[in-house]
Coordinates of C-alpha atoms in Angstrom, one line a residue:
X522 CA 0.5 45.1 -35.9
X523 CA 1.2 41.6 -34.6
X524 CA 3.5 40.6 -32.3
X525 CA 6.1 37.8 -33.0
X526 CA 5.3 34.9 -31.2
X527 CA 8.1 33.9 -28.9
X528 CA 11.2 31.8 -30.1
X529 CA 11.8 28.8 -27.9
X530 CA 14.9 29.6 -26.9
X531 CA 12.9 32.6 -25.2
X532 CA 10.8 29.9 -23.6
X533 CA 13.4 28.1 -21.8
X534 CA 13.9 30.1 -19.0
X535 CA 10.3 30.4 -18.1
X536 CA 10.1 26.3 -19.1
X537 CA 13.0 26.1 -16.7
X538 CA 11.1 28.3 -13.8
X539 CA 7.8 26.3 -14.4
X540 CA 9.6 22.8 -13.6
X541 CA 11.1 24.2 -10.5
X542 CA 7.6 25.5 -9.3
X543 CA 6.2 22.1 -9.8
X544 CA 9.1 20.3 -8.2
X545 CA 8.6 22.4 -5.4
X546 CA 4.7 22.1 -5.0
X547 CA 5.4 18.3 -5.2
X548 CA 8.1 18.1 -2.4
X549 CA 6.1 20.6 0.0
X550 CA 2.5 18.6 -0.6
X551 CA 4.4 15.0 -0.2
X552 CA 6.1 16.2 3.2
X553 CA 2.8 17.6 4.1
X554 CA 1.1 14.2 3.4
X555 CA 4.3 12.0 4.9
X556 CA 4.0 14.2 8.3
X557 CA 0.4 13.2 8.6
X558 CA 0.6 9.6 7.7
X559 CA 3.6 9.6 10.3
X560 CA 1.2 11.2 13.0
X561 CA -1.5 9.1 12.1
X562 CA 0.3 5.8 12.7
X563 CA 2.1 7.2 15.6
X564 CA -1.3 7.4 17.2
X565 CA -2.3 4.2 16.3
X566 CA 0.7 2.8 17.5
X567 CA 0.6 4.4 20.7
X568 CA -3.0 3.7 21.6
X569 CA -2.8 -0.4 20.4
X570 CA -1.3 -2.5 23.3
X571 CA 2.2 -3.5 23.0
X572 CA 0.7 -7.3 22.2
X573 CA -0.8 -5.7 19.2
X574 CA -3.7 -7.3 17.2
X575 CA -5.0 -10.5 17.3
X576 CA -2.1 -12.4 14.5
X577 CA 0.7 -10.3 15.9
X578 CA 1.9 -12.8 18.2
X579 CA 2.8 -15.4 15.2
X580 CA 4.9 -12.6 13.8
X581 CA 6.6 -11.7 16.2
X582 CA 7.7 -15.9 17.2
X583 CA 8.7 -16.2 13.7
X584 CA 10.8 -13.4 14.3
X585 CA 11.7 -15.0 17.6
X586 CA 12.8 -18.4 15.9
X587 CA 14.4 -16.8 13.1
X588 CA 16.7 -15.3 15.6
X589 CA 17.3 -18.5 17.0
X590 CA 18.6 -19.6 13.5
X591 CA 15.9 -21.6 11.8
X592 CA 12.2 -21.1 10.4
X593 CA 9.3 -21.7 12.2
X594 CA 7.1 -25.1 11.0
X595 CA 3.8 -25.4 10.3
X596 CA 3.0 -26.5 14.1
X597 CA 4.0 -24.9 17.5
X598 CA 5.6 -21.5 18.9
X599 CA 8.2 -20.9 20.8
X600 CA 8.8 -17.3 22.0
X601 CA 6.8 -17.1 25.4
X602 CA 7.5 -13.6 26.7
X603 CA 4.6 -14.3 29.4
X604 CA 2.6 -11.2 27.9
X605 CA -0.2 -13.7 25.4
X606 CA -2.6 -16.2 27.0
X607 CA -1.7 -18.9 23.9
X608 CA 2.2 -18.3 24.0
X609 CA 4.1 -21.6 23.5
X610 CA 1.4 -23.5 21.8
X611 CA 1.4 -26.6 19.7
X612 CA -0.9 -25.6 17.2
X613 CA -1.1 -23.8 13.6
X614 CA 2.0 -21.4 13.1
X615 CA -0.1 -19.2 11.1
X616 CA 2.8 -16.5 9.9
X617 CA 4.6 -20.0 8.7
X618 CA 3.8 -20.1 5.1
X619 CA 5.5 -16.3 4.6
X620 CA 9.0 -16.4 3.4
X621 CA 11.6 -15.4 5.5
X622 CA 12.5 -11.4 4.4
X623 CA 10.5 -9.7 6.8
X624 CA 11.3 -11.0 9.5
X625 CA 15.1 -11.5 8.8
X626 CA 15.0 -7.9 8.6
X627 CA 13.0 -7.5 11.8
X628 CA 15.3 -10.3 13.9
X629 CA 18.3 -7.9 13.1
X630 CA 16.4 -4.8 14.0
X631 CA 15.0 -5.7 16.9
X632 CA 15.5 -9.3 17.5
X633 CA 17.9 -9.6 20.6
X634 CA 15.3 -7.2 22.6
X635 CA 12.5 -10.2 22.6
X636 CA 14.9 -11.8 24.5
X637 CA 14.6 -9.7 27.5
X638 CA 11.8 -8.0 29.5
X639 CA 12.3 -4.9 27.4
X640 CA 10.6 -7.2 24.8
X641 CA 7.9 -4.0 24.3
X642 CA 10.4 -2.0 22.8
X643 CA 11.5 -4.5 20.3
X644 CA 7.8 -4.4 18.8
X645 CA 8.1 -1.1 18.9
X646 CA 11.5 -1.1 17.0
X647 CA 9.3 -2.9 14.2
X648 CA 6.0 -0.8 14.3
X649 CA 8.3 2.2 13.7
X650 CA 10.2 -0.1 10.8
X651 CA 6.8 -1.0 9.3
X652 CA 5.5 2.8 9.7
X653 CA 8.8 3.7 7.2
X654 CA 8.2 1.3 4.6
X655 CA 4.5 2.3 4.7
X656 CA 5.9 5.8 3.7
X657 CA 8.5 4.2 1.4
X658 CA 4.8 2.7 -0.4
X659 CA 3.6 6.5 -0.9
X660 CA 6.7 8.0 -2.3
X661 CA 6.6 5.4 -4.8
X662 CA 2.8 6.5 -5.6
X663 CA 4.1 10.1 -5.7
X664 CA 6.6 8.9 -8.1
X665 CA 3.5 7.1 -10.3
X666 CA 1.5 10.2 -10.0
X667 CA 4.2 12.5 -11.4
X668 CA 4.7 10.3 -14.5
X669 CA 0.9 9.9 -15.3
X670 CA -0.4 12.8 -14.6
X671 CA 0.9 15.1 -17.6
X672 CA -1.1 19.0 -16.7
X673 CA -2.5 17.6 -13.6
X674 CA 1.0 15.5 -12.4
X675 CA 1.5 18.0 -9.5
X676 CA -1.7 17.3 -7.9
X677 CA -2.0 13.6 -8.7
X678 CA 1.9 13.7 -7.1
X679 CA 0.1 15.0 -3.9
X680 CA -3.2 13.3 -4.3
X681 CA -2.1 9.3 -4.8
X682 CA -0.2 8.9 -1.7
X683 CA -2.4 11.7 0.4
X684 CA -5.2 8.6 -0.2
X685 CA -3.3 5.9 -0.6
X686 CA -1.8 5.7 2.8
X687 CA -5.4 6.8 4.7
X688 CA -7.2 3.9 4.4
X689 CA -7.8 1.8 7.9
X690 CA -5.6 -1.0 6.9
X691 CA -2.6 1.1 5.5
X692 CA -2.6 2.6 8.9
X693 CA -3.0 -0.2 11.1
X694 CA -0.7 -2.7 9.4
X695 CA 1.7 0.2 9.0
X696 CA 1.6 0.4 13.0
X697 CA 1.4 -3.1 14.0
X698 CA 4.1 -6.4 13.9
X699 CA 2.8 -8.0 10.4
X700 CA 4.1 -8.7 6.7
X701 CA 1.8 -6.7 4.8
X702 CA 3.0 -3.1 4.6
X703 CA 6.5 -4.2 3.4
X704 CA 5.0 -6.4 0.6
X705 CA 2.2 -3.4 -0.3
X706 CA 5.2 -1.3 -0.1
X707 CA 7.5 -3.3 -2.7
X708 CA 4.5 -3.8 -4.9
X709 CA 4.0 -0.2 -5.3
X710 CA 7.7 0.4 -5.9
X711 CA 7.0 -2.5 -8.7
X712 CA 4.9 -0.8 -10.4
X713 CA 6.3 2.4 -10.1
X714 CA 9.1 1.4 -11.8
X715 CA 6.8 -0.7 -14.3
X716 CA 5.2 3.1 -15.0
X717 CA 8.7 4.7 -15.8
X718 CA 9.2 1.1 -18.3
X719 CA 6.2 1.8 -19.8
X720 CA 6.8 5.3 -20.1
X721 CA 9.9 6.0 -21.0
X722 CA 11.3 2.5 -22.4
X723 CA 12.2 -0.7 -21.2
X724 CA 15.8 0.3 -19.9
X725 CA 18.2 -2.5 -18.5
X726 CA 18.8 -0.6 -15.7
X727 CA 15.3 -0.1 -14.4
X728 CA 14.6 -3.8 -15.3
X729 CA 17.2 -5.4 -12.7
X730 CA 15.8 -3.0 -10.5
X731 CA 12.1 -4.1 -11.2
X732 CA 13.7 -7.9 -10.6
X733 CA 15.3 -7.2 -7.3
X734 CA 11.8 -5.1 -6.4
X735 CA 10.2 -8.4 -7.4
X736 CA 12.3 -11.1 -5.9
X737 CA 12.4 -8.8 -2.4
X738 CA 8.4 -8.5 -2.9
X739 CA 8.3 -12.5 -3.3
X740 CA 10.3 -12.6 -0.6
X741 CA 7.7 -11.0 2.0
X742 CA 4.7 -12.6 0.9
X743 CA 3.0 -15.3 -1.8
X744 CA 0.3 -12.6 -2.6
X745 CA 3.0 -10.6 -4.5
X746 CA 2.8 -13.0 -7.0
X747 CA -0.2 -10.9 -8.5
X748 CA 2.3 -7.8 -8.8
X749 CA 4.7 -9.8 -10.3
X750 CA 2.4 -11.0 -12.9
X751 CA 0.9 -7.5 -13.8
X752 CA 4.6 -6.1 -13.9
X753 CA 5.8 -8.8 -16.5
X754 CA 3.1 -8.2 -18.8
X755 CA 4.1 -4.3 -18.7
X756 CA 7.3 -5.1 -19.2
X757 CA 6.5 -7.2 -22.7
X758 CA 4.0 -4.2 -23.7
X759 CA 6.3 -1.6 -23.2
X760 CA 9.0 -3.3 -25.3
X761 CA 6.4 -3.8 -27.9
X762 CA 5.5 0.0 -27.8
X763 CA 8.8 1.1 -27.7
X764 CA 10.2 -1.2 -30.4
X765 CA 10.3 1.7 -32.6
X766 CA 10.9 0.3 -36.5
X767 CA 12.8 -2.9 -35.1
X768 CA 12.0 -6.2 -36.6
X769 CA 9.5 -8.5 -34.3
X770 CA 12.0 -10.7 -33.9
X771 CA 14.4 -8.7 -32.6
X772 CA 12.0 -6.9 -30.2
X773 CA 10.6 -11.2 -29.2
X774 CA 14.2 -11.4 -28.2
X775 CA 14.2 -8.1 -25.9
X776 CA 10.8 -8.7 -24.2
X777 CA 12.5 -12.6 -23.6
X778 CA 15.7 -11.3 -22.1
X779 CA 13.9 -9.0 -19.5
X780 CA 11.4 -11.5 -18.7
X781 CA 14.4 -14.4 -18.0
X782 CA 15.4 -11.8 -15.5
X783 CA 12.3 -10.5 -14.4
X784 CA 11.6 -14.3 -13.3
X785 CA 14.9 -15.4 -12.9
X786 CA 16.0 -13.2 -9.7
X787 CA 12.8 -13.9 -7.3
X788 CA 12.9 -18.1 -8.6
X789 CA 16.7 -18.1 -8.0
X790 CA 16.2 -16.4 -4.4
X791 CA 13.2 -17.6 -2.7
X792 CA 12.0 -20.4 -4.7
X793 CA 13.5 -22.8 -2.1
X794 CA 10.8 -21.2 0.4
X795 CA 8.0 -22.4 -2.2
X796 CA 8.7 -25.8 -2.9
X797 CA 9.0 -26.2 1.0
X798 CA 5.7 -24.9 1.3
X799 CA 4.2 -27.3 -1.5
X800 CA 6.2 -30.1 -0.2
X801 CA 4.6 -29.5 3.5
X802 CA 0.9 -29.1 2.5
X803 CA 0.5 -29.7 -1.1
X804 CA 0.3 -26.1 -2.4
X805 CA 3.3 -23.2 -3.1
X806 CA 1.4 -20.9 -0.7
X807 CA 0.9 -23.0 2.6
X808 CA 2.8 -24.1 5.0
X809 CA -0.7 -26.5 6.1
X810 CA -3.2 -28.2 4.5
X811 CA -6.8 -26.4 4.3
X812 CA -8.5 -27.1 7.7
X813 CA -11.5 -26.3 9.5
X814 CA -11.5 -22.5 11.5
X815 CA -13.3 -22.1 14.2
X816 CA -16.3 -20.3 14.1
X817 CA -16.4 -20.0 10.4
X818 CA -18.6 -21.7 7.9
X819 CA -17.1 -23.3 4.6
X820 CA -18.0 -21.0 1.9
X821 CA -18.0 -22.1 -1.6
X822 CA -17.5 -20.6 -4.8
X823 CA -21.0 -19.6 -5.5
X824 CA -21.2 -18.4 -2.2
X825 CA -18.7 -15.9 -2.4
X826 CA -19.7 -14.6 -6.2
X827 CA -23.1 -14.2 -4.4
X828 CA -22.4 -12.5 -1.5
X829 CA -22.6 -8.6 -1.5
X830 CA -20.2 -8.3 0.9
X831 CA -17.1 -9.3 -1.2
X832 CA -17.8 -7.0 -3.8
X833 CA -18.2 -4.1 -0.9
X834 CA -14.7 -5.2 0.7
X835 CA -12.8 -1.8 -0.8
X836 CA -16.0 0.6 -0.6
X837 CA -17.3 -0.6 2.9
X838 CA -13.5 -0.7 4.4
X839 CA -12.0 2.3 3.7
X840 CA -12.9 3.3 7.7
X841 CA -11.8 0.9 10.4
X842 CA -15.4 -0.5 12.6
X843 CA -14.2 -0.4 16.0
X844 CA -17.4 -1.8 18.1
X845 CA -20.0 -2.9 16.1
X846 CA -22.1 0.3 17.8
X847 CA -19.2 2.4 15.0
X848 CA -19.5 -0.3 12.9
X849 CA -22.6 1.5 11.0
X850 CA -21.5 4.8 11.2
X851 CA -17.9 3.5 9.6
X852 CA -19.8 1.7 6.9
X853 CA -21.8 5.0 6.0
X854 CA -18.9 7.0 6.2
X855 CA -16.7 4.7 4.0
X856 CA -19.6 4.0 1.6
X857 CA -19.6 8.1 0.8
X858 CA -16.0 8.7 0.5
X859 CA -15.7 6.2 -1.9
X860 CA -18.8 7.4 -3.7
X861 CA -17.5 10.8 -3.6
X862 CA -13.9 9.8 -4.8
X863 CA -14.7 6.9 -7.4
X864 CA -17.8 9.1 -8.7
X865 CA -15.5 12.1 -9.6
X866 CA -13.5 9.9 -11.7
X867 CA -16.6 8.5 -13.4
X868 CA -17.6 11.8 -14.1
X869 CA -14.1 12.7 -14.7
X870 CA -13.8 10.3 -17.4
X871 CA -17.8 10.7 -19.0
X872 CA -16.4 14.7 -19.3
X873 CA -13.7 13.6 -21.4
X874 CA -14.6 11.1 -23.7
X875 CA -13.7 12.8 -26.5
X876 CA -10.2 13.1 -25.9
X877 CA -10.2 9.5 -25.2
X878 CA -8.8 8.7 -28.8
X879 CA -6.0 10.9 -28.5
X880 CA -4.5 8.6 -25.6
X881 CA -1.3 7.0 -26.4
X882 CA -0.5 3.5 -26.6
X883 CA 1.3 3.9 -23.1
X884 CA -1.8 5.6 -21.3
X885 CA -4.1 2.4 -22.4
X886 CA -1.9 0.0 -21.1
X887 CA -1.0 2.2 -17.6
X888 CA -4.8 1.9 -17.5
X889 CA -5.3 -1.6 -18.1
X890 CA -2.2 -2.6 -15.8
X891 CA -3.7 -0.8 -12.1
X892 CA -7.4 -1.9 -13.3
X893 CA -6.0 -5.3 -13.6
X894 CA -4.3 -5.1 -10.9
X895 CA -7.2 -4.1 -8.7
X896 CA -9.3 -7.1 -10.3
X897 CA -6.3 -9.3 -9.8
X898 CA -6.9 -8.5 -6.0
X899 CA -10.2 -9.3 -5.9
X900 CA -9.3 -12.4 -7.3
X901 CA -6.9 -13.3 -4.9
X902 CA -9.6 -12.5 -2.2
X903 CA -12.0 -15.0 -4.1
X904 CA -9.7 -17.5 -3.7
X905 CA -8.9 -17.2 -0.2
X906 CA -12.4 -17.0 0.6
X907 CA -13.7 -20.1 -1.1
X908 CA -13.0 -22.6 2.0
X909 CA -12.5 -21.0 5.6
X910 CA -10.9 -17.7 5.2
X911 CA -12.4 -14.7 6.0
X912 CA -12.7 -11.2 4.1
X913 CA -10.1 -8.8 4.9
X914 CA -9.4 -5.3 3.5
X915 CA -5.1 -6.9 4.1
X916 CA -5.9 -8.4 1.0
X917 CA -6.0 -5.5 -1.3
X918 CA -3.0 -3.5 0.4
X919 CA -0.4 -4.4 -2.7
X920 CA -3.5 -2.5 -4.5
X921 CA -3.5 1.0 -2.9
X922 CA -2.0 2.4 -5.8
X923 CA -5.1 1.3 -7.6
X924 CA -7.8 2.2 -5.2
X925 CA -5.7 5.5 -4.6
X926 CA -6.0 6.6 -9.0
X927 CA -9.6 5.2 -8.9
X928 CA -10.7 7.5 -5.8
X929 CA -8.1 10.5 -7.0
X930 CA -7.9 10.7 -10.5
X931 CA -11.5 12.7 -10.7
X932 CA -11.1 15.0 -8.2
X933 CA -6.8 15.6 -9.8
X934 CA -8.9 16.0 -13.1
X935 CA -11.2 18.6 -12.1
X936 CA -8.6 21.0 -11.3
X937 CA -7.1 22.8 -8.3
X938 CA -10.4 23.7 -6.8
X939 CA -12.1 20.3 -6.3
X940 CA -8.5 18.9 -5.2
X941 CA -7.9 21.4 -3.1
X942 CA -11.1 19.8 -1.4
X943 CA -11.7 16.9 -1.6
X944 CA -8.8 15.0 -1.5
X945 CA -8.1 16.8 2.2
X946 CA -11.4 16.0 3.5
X947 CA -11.6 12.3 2.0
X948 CA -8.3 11.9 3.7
X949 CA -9.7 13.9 7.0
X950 CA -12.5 11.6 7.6
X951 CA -10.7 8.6 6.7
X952 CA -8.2 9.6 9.4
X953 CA -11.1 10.8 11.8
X954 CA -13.1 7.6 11.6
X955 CA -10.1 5.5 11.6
X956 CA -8.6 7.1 15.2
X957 CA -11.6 6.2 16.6
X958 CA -11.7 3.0 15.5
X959 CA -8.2 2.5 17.1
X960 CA -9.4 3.9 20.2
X961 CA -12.1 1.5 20.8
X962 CA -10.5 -1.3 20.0
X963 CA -8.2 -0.7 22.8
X964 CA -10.8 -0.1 24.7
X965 CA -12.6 -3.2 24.1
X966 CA -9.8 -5.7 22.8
X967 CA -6.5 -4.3 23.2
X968 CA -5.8 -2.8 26.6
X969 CA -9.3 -3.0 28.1
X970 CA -8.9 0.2 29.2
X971 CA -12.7 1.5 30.4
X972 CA -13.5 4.6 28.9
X973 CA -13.0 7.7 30.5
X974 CA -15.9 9.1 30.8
X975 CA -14.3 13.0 29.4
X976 CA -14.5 12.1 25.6
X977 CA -12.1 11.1 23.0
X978 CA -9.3 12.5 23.5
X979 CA -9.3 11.4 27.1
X980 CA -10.2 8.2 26.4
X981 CA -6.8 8.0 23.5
X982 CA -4.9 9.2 26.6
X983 CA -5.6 6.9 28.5
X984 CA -4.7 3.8 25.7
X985 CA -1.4 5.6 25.3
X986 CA -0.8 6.0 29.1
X987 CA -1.5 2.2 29.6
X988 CA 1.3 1.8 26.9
X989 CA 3.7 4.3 29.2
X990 CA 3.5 7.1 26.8
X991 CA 3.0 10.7 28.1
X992 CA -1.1 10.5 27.6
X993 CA -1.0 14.1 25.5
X994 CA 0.7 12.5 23.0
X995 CA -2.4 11.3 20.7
X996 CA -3.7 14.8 21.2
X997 CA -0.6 16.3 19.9
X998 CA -0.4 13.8 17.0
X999 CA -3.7 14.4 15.7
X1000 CA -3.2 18.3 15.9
X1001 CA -0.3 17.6 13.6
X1002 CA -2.2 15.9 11.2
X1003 CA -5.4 18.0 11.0
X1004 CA -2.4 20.5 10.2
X1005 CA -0.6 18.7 7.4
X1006 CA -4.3 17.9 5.6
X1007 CA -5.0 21.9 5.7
X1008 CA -1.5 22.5 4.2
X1009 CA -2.2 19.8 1.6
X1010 CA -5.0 21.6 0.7
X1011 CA -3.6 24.7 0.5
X1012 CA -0.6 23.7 -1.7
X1013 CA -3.2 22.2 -3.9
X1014 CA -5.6 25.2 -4.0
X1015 CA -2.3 27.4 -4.7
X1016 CA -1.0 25.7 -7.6
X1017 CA -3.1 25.3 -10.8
X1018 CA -2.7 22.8 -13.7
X1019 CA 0.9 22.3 -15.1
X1020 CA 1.6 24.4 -18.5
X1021 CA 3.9 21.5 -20.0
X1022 CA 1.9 18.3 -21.1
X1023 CA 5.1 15.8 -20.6
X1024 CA 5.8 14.4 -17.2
X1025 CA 8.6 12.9 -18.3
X1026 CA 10.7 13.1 -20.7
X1027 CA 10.3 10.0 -23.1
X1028 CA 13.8 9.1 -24.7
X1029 CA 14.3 6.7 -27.6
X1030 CA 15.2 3.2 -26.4
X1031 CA 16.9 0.5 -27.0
X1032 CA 14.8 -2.7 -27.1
X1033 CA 17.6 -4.5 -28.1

């Protein structure tokens, strides 16, 4: 006797039950993971001097003279709160090339507070500002991990921003005065919302939104340009995919429309800023002409192709150095969490290679867009490196999402087990290694405060004591984030692979 397999109007309810499990996995693991980020930064912030890191200063005059109702030029400073050795000086404005959004943002934030003594609590006004748009960055890469991960979407949801928010530079741009959390934070929103194009159709409503993403993005910094880019080619694919049985022409005309806005919005905004720039040193993306730094040699091309070190600037910096005695220790540890992470997803992929026919159209081309992105990134690095500029992990912030899939994806893949850990203890010893990176550079560059003597917890006391915070306060913080990584792994050890393939659903659209 057989039994009668079950009608789908039987499966609804449990279909129904199944979503709200998944929605609720999802929200507990991202608060879990948005806690510890917040605790993490929170210690770095309160352990780094209020005058911050070594380019902080030339962020926070441009905030200073955009205050005072103009932008800064390409020579001399003006804020001098009597706190930097070099305040007031004549020479390079170096946050001058970046367009204006940032720190028109920050003036109204915090701006009149640089104006008085209290002038520490206006940066830290804007380290708590940038530490919110860093988190604004990983709900958008729990958004992107939801729509890509079809079975596995609740631990990808968990897993992308658990690891992209833990590398050193997330953190410490996230807790200092500079541009580049808001920028890698719009970019990830970009593509976010290029994933739900790609996905789900080319909708007019999430293309204005992509524009204003892009134009904000644009806005912040030059190096968004590369998101743009990546963004308008996914726009164009996914009104090809989605075309459905429409004529070429008529789908030409769509892709044309959305990319008129696409590039319309950021030109019509902040293209003023640009030609300034190119009118001031010869290029959209300087405010000065390419000049000698001191203590650097002029690299060329071939020089950086052949140099190890560029290709190592993602594997080797995942952990901040500190002093260069942590320096090898970092490198080791970073080395073997990416090995660990990027290795899974190797493997991940080798294990699968059958089914990699039966990926749709969309799949291929979410693939190609973060891979390009990533090599986009490195691109970007090339060229600043070719002259005087130095290699820096900054760089490749607009590409967490990226690094975050490629050091994720394996260990999502492998199912709830291998999640459950290693994607808390990648994240644990990021965290670990970074804190002690932040602790030693105020230690040796920030505060100078000489080391306890009692171990490290003492010694974070004492950083966040010199800053006039309570000196339990790192301790407390880092408690709170060993205890959001064990409930991350929990969740992800509790819930197993999704029983619905979709992650979302995928309507017909108009292209038209």
């Amino acid at each position: 006797m057989t039994t009668a397999a079950p009608t789908a109007a039987a499966m609804r309810p449990r279909a129904a039950r199944d979503r709200r499990r998944q929605h609720r996995a999802v929200l507990v693991g991202v608060a879990l993971v948005s806690i510890g980020y917040l605790a993490i930064t929170g210690f770095a912030s309160a352990t780094l001097a209020w005058t911050g890191t070594v380019d902080s200063y030339e962020h926070l005059d441009y905030v200073w003279q955009v205050l005072h109702g103009h932008l800064p030029g390409p020579l001399g400073h003006e804020w001098t709160p009597g706190a930097y050795a070099s305040e007031g000086n004549d020479g390079r404005q170096l946050a001058s090339a970046h367009p204006p959004v940032y720190y028109a943002v920050m003036a109204v934030l915090a701006g009149p507070l640089l104006e008085s003594s209290h002038w520490h609590v206006a940066v830290a006004i804007i380290r708590g500002a940038n530490t919110l748009f860093g988190l604004g960055g990983l709900l958008a890469a729990a958004w992107v991990g939801w729509m890509v991960g079809r079975r596995h979407r609740v631990h990808l949801a968990i897993a992308l921003p658990a690891l992209a928010g833990a590398p050193f530079a997330y953190l410490r741009y996230s807790s200092d005065v500079y541009n580049d959390t808001l920028v890698a934070a719009l970019s990830m929103a970009a593509l976010a919302i290029a994933v739900r194009l790609v996905v789900a159709g080319p909708s007019w409503r999430f293309t204005v939104l992509l524009a204003v993403v892009a134009a904000l993005a644009l806005g912040t910094k030059a190096t968004a340009v590369l998101t743009v880019g990546v963004v308008a080619v996914a726009l164009v694919a996914a009104c090809i995919v989605h075309a459905d049985r429409r004529s070429p022409f008529l789908t030409a005309r769509a892709a044309v429309m959305r990319l008129l806005v696409l590039g319309g919005v950021p030109a019509a905004a902040f293209g003023w800023f640009y030609v300034r720039n190119a009118g001031l040193s010869g290029a959209w993306y300087r405010s000065t002409e390419v000049s000698q730094v001191s203590g650097r040699t002029r690299r060329g091309l071939v020089d950086v192709l052949t140099d190890p070190d560029y290709y190592l600037i993602i594997p080797r910096g995942l952990i901040g150095h500190g002093t260069a005695a942590f320096g090898d220790i970092a490198d080791a540890a970073s080395l073997a969490v990416f090995a660990v992470g990027a290795g899974l997803t190797v493997a991940a992929v080798v294990a699968r290679r059958k089914r990699v026919p039966e990926l749709g159209a969309a799949q291929f081309l979410l693939i190609i867009m973060f891979a390009g992105h990533l090599l986009g990134s490195y691109l970007l690095q090339l060229s600043h490196s070719v002259g005087y500029g130095a290699y820096n992990w900054r760089y490749f912030l607009p590409s967490s999402l990226s690094v975050a899939l490629l050091l994720g994806t394996g260990a999502s893949l492998f199912g709830r087990r291998v999640a459950a850990v290693v994607v808390p203890v990648v994240v644990a010893v990021m965290w670990a290694g970074s804190s002690i990176s932040f602790v030693l550079y105020a230690q040796e560059r920030g505060h100078k405060v000489a080391p306890t003597g009692r171990g490290f917890l003492h010694d974070a006391g004492a950083a966040a004591f010199a800053n006039g915070l309570p000196g339990w306060l790192p301790t407390l913080l880092l408690v709170l984030a060993a205890a959001s990584i064990a409930g991350v792994g929990a969740v992800l050890w509790r819930y197993a692979v999704a029983p619905h393939p979709a992650a979302v659903p995928v309507r017909a659209s108009v292209v038209s």
